[in-house]
Coordinates of C-alpha atoms and ligand atoms in Angstrom, one line a residue:
X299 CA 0.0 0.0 0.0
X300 CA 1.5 3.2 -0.9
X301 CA 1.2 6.2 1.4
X302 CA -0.5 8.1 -0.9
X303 CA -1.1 7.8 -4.7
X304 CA -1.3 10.1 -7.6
X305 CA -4.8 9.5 -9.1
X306 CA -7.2 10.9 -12.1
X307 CA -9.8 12.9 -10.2
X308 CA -12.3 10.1 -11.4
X309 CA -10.5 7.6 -9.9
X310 CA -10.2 9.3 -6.2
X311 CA -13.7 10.8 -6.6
X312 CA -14.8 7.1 -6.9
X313 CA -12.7 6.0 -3.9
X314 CA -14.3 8.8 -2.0
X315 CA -17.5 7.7 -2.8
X316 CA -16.9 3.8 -1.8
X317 CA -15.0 4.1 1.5
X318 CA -15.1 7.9 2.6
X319 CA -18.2 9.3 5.0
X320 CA -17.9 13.0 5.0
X321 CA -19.0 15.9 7.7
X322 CA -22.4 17.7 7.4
X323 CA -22.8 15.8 3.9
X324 CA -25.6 14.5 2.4
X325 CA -24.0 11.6 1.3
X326 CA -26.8 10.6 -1.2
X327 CA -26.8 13.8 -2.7
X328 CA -23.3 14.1 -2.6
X329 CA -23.1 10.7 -4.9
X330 CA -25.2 11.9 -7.8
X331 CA -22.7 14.6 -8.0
X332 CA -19.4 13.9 -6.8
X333 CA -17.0 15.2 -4.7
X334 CA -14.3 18.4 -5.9
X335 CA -11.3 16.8 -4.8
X336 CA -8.6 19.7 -4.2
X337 CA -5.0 19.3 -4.8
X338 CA -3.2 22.0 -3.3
X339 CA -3.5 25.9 -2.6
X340 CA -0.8 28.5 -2.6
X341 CA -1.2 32.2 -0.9
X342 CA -5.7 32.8 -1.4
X343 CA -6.5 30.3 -4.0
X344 CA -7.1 26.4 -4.0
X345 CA -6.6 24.2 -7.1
X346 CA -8.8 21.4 -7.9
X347 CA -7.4 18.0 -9.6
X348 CA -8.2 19.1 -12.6
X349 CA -6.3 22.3 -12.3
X350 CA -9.0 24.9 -11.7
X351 CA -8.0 28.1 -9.8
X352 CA -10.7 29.2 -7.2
X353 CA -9.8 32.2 -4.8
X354 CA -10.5 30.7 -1.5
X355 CA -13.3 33.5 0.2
X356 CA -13.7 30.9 3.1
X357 CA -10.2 30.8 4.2
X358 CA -10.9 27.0 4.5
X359 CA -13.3 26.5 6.5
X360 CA -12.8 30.1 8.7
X361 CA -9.1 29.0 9.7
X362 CA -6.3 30.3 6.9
X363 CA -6.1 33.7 8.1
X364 CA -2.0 33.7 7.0
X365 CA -3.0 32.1 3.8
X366 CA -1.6 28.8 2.4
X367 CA 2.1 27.6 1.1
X368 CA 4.0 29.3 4.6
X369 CA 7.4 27.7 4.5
X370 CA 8.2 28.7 7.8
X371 CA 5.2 27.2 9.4
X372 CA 6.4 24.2 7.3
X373 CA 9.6 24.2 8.7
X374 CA 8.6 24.8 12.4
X375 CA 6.8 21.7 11.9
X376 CA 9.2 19.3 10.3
X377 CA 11.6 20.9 13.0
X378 CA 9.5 20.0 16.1
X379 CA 8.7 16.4 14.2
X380 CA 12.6 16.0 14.3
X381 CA 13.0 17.1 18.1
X382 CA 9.6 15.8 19.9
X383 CA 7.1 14.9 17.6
X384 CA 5.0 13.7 20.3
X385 CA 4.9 14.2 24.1
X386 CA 2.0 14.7 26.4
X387 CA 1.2 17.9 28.9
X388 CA -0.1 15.0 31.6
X389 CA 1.1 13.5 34.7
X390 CA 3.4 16.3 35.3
X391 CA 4.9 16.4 32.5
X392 CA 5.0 19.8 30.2
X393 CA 7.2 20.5 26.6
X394 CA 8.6 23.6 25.3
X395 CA 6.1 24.4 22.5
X396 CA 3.1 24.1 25.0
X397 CA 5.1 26.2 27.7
X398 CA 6.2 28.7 25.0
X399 CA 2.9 29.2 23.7
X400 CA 0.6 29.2 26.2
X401 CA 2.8 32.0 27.7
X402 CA 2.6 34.0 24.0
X403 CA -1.2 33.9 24.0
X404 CA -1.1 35.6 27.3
X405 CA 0.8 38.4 25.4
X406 CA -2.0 38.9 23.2
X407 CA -5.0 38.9 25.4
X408 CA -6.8 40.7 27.9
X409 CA -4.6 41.1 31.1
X410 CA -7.3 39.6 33.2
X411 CA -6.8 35.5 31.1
X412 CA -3.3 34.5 32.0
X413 CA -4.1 30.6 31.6
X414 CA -5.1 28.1 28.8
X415 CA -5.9 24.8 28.5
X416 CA -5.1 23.1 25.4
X417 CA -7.7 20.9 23.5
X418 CA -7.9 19.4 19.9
X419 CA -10.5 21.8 18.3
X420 CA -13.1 24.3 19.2
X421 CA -15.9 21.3 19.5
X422 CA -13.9 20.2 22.3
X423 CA -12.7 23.6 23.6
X424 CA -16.3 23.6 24.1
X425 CA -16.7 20.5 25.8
X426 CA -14.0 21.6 28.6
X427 CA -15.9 24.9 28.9
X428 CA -18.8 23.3 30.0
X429 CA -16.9 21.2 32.1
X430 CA -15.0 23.9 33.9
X431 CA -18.1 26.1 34.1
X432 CA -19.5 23.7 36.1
X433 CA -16.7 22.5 38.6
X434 CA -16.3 26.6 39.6
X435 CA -19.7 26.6 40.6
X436 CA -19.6 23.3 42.3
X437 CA -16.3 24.6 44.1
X438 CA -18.1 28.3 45.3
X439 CA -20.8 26.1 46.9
X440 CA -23.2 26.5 44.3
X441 CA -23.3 23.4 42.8
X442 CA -27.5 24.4 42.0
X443 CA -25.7 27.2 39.7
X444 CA -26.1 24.7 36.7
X445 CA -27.6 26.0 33.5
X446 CA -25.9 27.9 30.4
X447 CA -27.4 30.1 28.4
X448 CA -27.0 29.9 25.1
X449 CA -29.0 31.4 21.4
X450 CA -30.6 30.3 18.8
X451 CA -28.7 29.4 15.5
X452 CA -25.0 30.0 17.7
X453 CA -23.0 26.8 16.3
X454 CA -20.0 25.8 19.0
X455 CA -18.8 22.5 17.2
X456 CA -20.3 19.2 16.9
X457 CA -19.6 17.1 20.1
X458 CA -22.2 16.3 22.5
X459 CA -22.1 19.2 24.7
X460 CA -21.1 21.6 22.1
X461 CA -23.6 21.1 19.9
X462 CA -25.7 21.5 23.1
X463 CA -24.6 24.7 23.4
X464 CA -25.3 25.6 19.9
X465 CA -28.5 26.6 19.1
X466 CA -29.3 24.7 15.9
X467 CA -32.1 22.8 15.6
X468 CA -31.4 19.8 13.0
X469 CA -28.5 19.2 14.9
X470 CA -30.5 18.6 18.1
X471 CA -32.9 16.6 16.3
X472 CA -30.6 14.1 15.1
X473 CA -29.7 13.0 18.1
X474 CA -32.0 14.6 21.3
X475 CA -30.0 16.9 22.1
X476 CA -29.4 19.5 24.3
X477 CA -28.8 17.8 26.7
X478 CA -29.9 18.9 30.2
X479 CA -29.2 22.3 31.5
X480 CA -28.5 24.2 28.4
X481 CA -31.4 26.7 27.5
X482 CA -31.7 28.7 24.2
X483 CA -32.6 32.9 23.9
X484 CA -32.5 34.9 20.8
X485 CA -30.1 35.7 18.4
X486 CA -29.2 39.4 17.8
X487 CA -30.5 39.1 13.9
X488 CA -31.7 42.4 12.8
X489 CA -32.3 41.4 9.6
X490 CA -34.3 38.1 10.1
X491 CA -36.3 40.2 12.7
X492 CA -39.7 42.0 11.6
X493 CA -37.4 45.4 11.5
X494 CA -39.9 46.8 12.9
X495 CA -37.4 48.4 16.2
X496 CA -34.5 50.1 15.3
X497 CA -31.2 48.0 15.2
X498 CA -30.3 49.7 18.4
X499 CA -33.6 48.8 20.1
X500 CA -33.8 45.4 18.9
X501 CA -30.0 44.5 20.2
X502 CA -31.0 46.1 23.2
X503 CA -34.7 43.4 23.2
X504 CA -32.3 40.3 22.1
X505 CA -30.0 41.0 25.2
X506 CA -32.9 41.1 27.7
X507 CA -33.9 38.3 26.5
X508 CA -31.0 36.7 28.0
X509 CA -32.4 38.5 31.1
X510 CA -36.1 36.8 31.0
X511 CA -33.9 33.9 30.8
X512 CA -32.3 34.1 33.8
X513 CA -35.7 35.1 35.8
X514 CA -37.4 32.1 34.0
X515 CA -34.6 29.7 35.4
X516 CA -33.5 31.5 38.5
X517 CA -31.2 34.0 38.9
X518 CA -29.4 31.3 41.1
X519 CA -29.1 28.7 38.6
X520 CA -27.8 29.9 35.9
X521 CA -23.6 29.4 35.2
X522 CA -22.8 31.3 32.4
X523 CA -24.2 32.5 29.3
X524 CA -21.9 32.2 25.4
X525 CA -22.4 33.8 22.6
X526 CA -19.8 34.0 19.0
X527 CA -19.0 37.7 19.4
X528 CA -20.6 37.7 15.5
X529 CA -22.1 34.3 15.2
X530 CA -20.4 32.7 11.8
X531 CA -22.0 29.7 10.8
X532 CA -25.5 31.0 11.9
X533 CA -24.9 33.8 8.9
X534 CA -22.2 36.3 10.3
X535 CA -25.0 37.7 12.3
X536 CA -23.2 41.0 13.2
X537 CA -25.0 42.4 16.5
X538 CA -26.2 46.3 16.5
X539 CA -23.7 47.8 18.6
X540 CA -25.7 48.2 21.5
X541 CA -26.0 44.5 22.2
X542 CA -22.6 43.4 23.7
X543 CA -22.7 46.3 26.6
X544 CA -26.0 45.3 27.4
X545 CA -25.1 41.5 27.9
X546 CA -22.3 42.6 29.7
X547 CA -24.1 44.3 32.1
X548 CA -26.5 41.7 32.4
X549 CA -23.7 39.1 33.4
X550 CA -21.9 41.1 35.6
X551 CA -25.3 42.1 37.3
X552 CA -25.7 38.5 38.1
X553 CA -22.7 37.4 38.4
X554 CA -22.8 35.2 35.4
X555 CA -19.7 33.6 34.0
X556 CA -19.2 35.2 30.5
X557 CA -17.8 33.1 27.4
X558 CA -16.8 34.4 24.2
X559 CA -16.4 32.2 21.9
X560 CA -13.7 33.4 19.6
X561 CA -13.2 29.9 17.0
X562 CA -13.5 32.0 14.4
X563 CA -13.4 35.9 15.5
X564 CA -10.4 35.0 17.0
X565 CA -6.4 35.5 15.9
X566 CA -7.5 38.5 13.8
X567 CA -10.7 38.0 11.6
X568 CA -12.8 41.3 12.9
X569 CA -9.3 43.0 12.8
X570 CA -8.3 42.6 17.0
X571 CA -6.5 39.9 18.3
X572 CA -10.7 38.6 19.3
X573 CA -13.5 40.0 19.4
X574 CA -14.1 40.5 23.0
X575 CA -12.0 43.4 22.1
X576 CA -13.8 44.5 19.1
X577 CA -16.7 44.5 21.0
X578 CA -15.1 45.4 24.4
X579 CA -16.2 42.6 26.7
X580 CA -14.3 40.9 29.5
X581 CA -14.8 37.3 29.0
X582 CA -14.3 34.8 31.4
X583 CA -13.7 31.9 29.0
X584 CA -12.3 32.4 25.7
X585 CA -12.3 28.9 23.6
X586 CA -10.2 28.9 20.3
X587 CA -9.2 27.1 17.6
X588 CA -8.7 27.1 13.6
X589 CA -7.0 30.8 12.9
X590 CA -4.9 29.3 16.2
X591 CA -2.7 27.7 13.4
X592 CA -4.3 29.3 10.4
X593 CA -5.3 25.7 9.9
X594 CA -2.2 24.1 9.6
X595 CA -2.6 21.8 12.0
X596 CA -5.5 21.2 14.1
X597 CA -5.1 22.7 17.9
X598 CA -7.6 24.3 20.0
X599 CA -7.8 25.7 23.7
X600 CA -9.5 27.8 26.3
X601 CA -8.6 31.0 27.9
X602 CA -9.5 31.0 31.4
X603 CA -9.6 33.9 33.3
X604 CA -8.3 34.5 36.8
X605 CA -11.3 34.5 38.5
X606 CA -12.2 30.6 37.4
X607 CA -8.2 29.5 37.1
X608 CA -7.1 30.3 40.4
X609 CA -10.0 28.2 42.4
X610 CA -9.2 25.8 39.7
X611 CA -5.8 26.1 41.2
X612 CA -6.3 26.7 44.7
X613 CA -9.5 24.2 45.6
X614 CA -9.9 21.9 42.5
X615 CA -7.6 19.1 43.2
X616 CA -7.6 16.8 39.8
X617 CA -9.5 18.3 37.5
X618 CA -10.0 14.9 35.5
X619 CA -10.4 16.1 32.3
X620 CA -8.4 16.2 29.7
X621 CA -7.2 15.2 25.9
X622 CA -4.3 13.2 24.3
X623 CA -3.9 16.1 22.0
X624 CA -3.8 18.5 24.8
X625 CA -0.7 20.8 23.3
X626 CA 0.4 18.6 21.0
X627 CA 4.0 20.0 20.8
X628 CA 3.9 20.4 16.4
X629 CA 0.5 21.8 16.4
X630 CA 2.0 24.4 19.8
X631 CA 5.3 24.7 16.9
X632 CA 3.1 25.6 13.9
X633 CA 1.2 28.0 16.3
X634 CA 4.3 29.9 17.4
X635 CA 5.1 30.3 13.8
X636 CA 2.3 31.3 13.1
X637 CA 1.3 34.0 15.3
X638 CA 5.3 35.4 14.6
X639 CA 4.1 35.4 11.2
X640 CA 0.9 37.5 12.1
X641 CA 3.0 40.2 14.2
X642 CA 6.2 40.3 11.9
X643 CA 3.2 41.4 9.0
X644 CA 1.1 43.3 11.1
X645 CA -1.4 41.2 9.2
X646 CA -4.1 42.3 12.3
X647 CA -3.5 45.9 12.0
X648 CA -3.9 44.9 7.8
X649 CA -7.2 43.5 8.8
X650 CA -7.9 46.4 10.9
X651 CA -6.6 49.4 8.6
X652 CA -6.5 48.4 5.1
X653 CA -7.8 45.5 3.3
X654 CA -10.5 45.2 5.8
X655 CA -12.1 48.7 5.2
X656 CA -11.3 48.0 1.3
X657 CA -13.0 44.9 1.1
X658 CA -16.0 46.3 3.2
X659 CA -16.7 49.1 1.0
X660 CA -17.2 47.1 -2.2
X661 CA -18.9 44.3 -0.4
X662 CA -21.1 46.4 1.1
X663 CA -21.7 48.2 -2.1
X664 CA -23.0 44.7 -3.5
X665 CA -26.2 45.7 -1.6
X666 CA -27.4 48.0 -4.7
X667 CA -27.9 45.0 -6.5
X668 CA -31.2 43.9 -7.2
X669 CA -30.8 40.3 -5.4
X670 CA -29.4 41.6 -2.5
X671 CA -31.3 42.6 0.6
X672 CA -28.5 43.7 3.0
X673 CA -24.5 43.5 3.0
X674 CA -22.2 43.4 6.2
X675 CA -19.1 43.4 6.8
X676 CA -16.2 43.3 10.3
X677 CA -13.1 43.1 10.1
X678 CA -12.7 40.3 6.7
X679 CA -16.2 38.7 7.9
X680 CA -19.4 39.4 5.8
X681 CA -22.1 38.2 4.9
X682 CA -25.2 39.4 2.4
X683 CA -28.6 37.6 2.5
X684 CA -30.7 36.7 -0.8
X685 CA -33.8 38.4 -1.5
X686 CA -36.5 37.7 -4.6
X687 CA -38.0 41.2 -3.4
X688 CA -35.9 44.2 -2.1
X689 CA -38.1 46.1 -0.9
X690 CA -39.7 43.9 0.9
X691 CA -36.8 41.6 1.5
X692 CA -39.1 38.5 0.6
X693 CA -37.2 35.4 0.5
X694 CA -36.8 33.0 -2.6
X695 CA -39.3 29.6 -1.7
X696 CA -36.7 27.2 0.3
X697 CA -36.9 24.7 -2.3
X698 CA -35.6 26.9 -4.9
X699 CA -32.3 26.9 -2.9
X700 CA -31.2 30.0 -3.8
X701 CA -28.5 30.1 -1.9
X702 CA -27.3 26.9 -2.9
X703 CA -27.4 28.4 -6.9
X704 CA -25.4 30.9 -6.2
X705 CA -22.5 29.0 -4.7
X706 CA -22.4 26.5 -7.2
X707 CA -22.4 29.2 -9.5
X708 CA -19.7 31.0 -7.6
X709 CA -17.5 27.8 -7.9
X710 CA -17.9 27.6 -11.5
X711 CA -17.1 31.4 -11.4
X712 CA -13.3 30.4 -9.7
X713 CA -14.7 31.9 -6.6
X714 CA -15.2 30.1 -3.2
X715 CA -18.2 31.8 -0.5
X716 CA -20.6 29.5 1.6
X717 CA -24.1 29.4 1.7
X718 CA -25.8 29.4 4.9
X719 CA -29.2 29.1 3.4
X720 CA -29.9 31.9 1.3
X721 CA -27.1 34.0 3.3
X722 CA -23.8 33.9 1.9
X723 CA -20.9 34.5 3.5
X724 CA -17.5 35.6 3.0
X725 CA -13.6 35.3 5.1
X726 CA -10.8 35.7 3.3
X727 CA -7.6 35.2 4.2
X728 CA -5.5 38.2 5.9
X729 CA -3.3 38.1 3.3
X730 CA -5.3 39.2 0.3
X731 CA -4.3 41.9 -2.1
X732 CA -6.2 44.6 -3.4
X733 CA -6.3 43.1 -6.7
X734 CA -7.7 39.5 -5.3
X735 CA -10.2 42.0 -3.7
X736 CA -11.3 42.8 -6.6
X737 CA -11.2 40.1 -8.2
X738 CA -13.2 38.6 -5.7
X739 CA -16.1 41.5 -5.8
X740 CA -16.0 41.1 -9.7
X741 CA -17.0 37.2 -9.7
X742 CA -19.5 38.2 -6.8
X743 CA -21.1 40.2 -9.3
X744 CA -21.1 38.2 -12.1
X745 CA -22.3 35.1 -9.8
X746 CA -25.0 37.6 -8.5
X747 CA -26.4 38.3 -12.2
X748 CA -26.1 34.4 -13.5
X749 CA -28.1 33.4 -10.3
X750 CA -30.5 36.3 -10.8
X751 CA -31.1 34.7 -14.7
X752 CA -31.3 31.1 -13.3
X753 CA -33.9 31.8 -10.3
X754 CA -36.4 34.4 -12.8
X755 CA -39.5 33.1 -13.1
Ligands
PXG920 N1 -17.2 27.5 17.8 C1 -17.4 28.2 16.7 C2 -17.8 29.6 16.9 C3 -17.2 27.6 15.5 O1 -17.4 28.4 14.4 C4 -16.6 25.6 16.5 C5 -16.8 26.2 17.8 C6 -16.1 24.1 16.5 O2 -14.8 24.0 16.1 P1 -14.3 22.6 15.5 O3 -12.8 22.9 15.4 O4 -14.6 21.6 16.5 O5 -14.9 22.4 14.2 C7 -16.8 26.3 15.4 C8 -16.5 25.6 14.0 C9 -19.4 26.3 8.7 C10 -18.6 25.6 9.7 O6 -20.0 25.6 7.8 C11 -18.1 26.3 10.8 C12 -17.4 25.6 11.8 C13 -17.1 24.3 11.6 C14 -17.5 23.6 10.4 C15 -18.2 24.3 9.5 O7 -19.5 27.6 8.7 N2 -17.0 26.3 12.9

């Protein structure tokens, strides 16, 4: 058996088929079509087998913030495979790259989270959250202080707990979930609202809804509350800017543990290291994962802040929980490199500064055309939703799956953006130019008009 073979697309498309079950797929549809098998990728753009050049909008899947074909993340990697390729952060044992890096995030986030724990991926950063959340509360003496509050439509990975937390409903269907003591409120989506308050209003209404909440459970009972500071697989659902000051308030008021999760705001994407900082909360938890490592390698983790660590510290004893992958020392290497790579190319402050506001200025221009009901844009995170009627902002019928036409379209176009139903959605990499900007406004456009002639009546 060879480690890896050089195949015709067909011949690995029908290998994939036969032996490979793939994540969120419909694997029936998937069939009749077959899958795009990609080769490689070099600084924003991915290459199918076949050769085709599609500018990656997605980053991957949210995580290749420093964009691909990095040598030196490369090299940090083969280096640490050479040195320690494998040792574990338990039984009182610790490596350099875990050490080293845990002690660099510190550098880069608020003064108040000093600690991390190390995990596999944001599903399980998740997972330890809930974990941790609980044991606090347990070691304060209120082991009744149980239930998280979470929204609708947030999505906080796929594990048990995680996609408790997350608030989407085919994913608790398949499998009866949440499970106990994890309670849903409403997502801050202007848009998908009536619009009948102001945006100000109705982020002020979705945070005190978090309030009723906690009055409906018992101000006692509740542990913490977590929300994506702009929730990304939900839509980028970009609260009015009156929402995160309000939940703020409402956590501190009851003395609610606060987590931000930052899987994909975090490392950079709303141009700040996260977005507590866009948005100017102090989270207690701060879970992490894909820019991390700009996707490199898979390595995720949890801020904690010193309120929870030190009665971790002081009165936990074990805390038995814990992963194999907990700082695995290649994926702590290729993190080093790649948050030197970040500083040494200011590539936040180019988030921040310049190709962010470029970018947001022709993508929220696409909201003049006549498909498009509204455009947003933070940081190199956007988003524009679908509409068969702009003024007013009808939807397209589900089963004409506009959303789904446009990004096939888009793909056909050389351009890569996702659909989350009829919203699509939009994260570079860091790295783009202006020119791949506008490149990747131009195919937007043309994808916009070919899906406007394929969905008229
Ligand atoms: N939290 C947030 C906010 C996420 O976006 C996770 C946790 C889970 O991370 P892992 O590493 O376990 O996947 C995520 C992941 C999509 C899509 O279609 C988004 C994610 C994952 C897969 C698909 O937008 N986000």
């Amino acid at each position: 058996m060879a480690a890896m073979e050089k195949r015709s697309r067909e011949a690995w498309q029908e290998l994939d088929k036969g032996h490979h079950l793939h994540p969120f797929t419909d694997h029936k549809d998937l069939h009749a079509k077959r899958s795009r098998i990609i080769t490689r990728a070099e600084g924003v753009y991915i290459f199918e087998a076949d050769g085709q050049r599609i500018l990656d909008g997605m980053s991957g899947l949210w995580c290749v913030n420093a964009g691909y074909g990095r040598q030196e993340i490369v090299d940090a990697a083969t280096a640490q495979m050479q040195e320690l390729p494998y040792y574990n952060n338990f039984f009182q044992c610790a490596h350099p790259p875990s050490i080293e890096l845990a002690a660099n995030l510190k550098e880069v986030s608020q003064p108040h989270l000093n600690r991390v724990f190390f995990t596999g991926s944001g599903s399980e950063s998740n997972d330890t959250i809930v974990r941790m959340v609980r044991t606090y509360w347990d070691l304060m003496g209120q082991p009744q202080r149980h239930t998280i509050i979470s929204r609708d439509n947030a999505y906080h990975g796929s594990t048990v707990a995680a996609a408790s937390l997350g608030g989407m409903k085919s994913m608790h269907k398949q499998s009866g979930l949440p499970i106990p003591g994890i309670v849903h409120v409403d997502q801050p989506y202007w848009f998908g609202s009536d619009r009948s308050l102001s945006p100000a209003e109705f982020g002020l209404a979705a945070a005190r809804s978090i309030e009723a909440k906690i009055n409906e459970v018992g101000p006692d009972k509740v542990a913490a509350f977590i929300g994506e500071p702009i929730q990304g697989a939900g839509g980028v659902i970009i609260p009015p800017d009156t929402y995160w000051p309000e939940v703020q308030r409402i956590c501190d008021e009851h003395g609610i543990l606060l987590i931000s999760d930052e899987v994909i705001t975090g490392f950079g994407r709303l141009g700040e290291w996260f977005g507590a900082d866009y948005f100017g909360t102090r989270p207690d938890f701060m879970p992490f994962a894909k820019g991390v490592t700009s996707g490199y390698l898979p390595l995720g983790g949890v801020f904690v802040s010193d309120r929870v660590a030190d009665v971790l510290v002081d009165k936990a004893g074990e805390f038995a929980h814990g992963y194999t992958y907990s700082g695995h020392p290649v994926a702590c290497a290729v993190a080093l490199a790649n948050l030197e790579i970040l500083q040494r190319e200011n590539l936040i402050e180019r988030v921040r500064d310049d190709i962010g506001p470029y970018l947001q200025a022709k993508w929220k221009a696409l909201a003049e055309h006549p498909l498009v009901g509204e455009a947003r844009m933070v940081g190199l995170m956007g988003a524009f939703e679908i509409v068969r009627d702009k003024v007013t902002m009808e939807r397209f019928d589900k089963d004409q799956g506009a959303g789904t036409v446009f990004r096939d379209t888009a793909i056909a176009n050389g351009i890569c953006l996702r659909a989350s139903g009829d919203t699509i959605i939009c994260a570079p990499p860091f790295v783009l130019s202006h020119a791949e900007a506008d490149e990747l406004i131009d195919k937007t456009l043309r994808t916009l008009e070919q899906t406007r002639e394929a969905l008229a009546p």
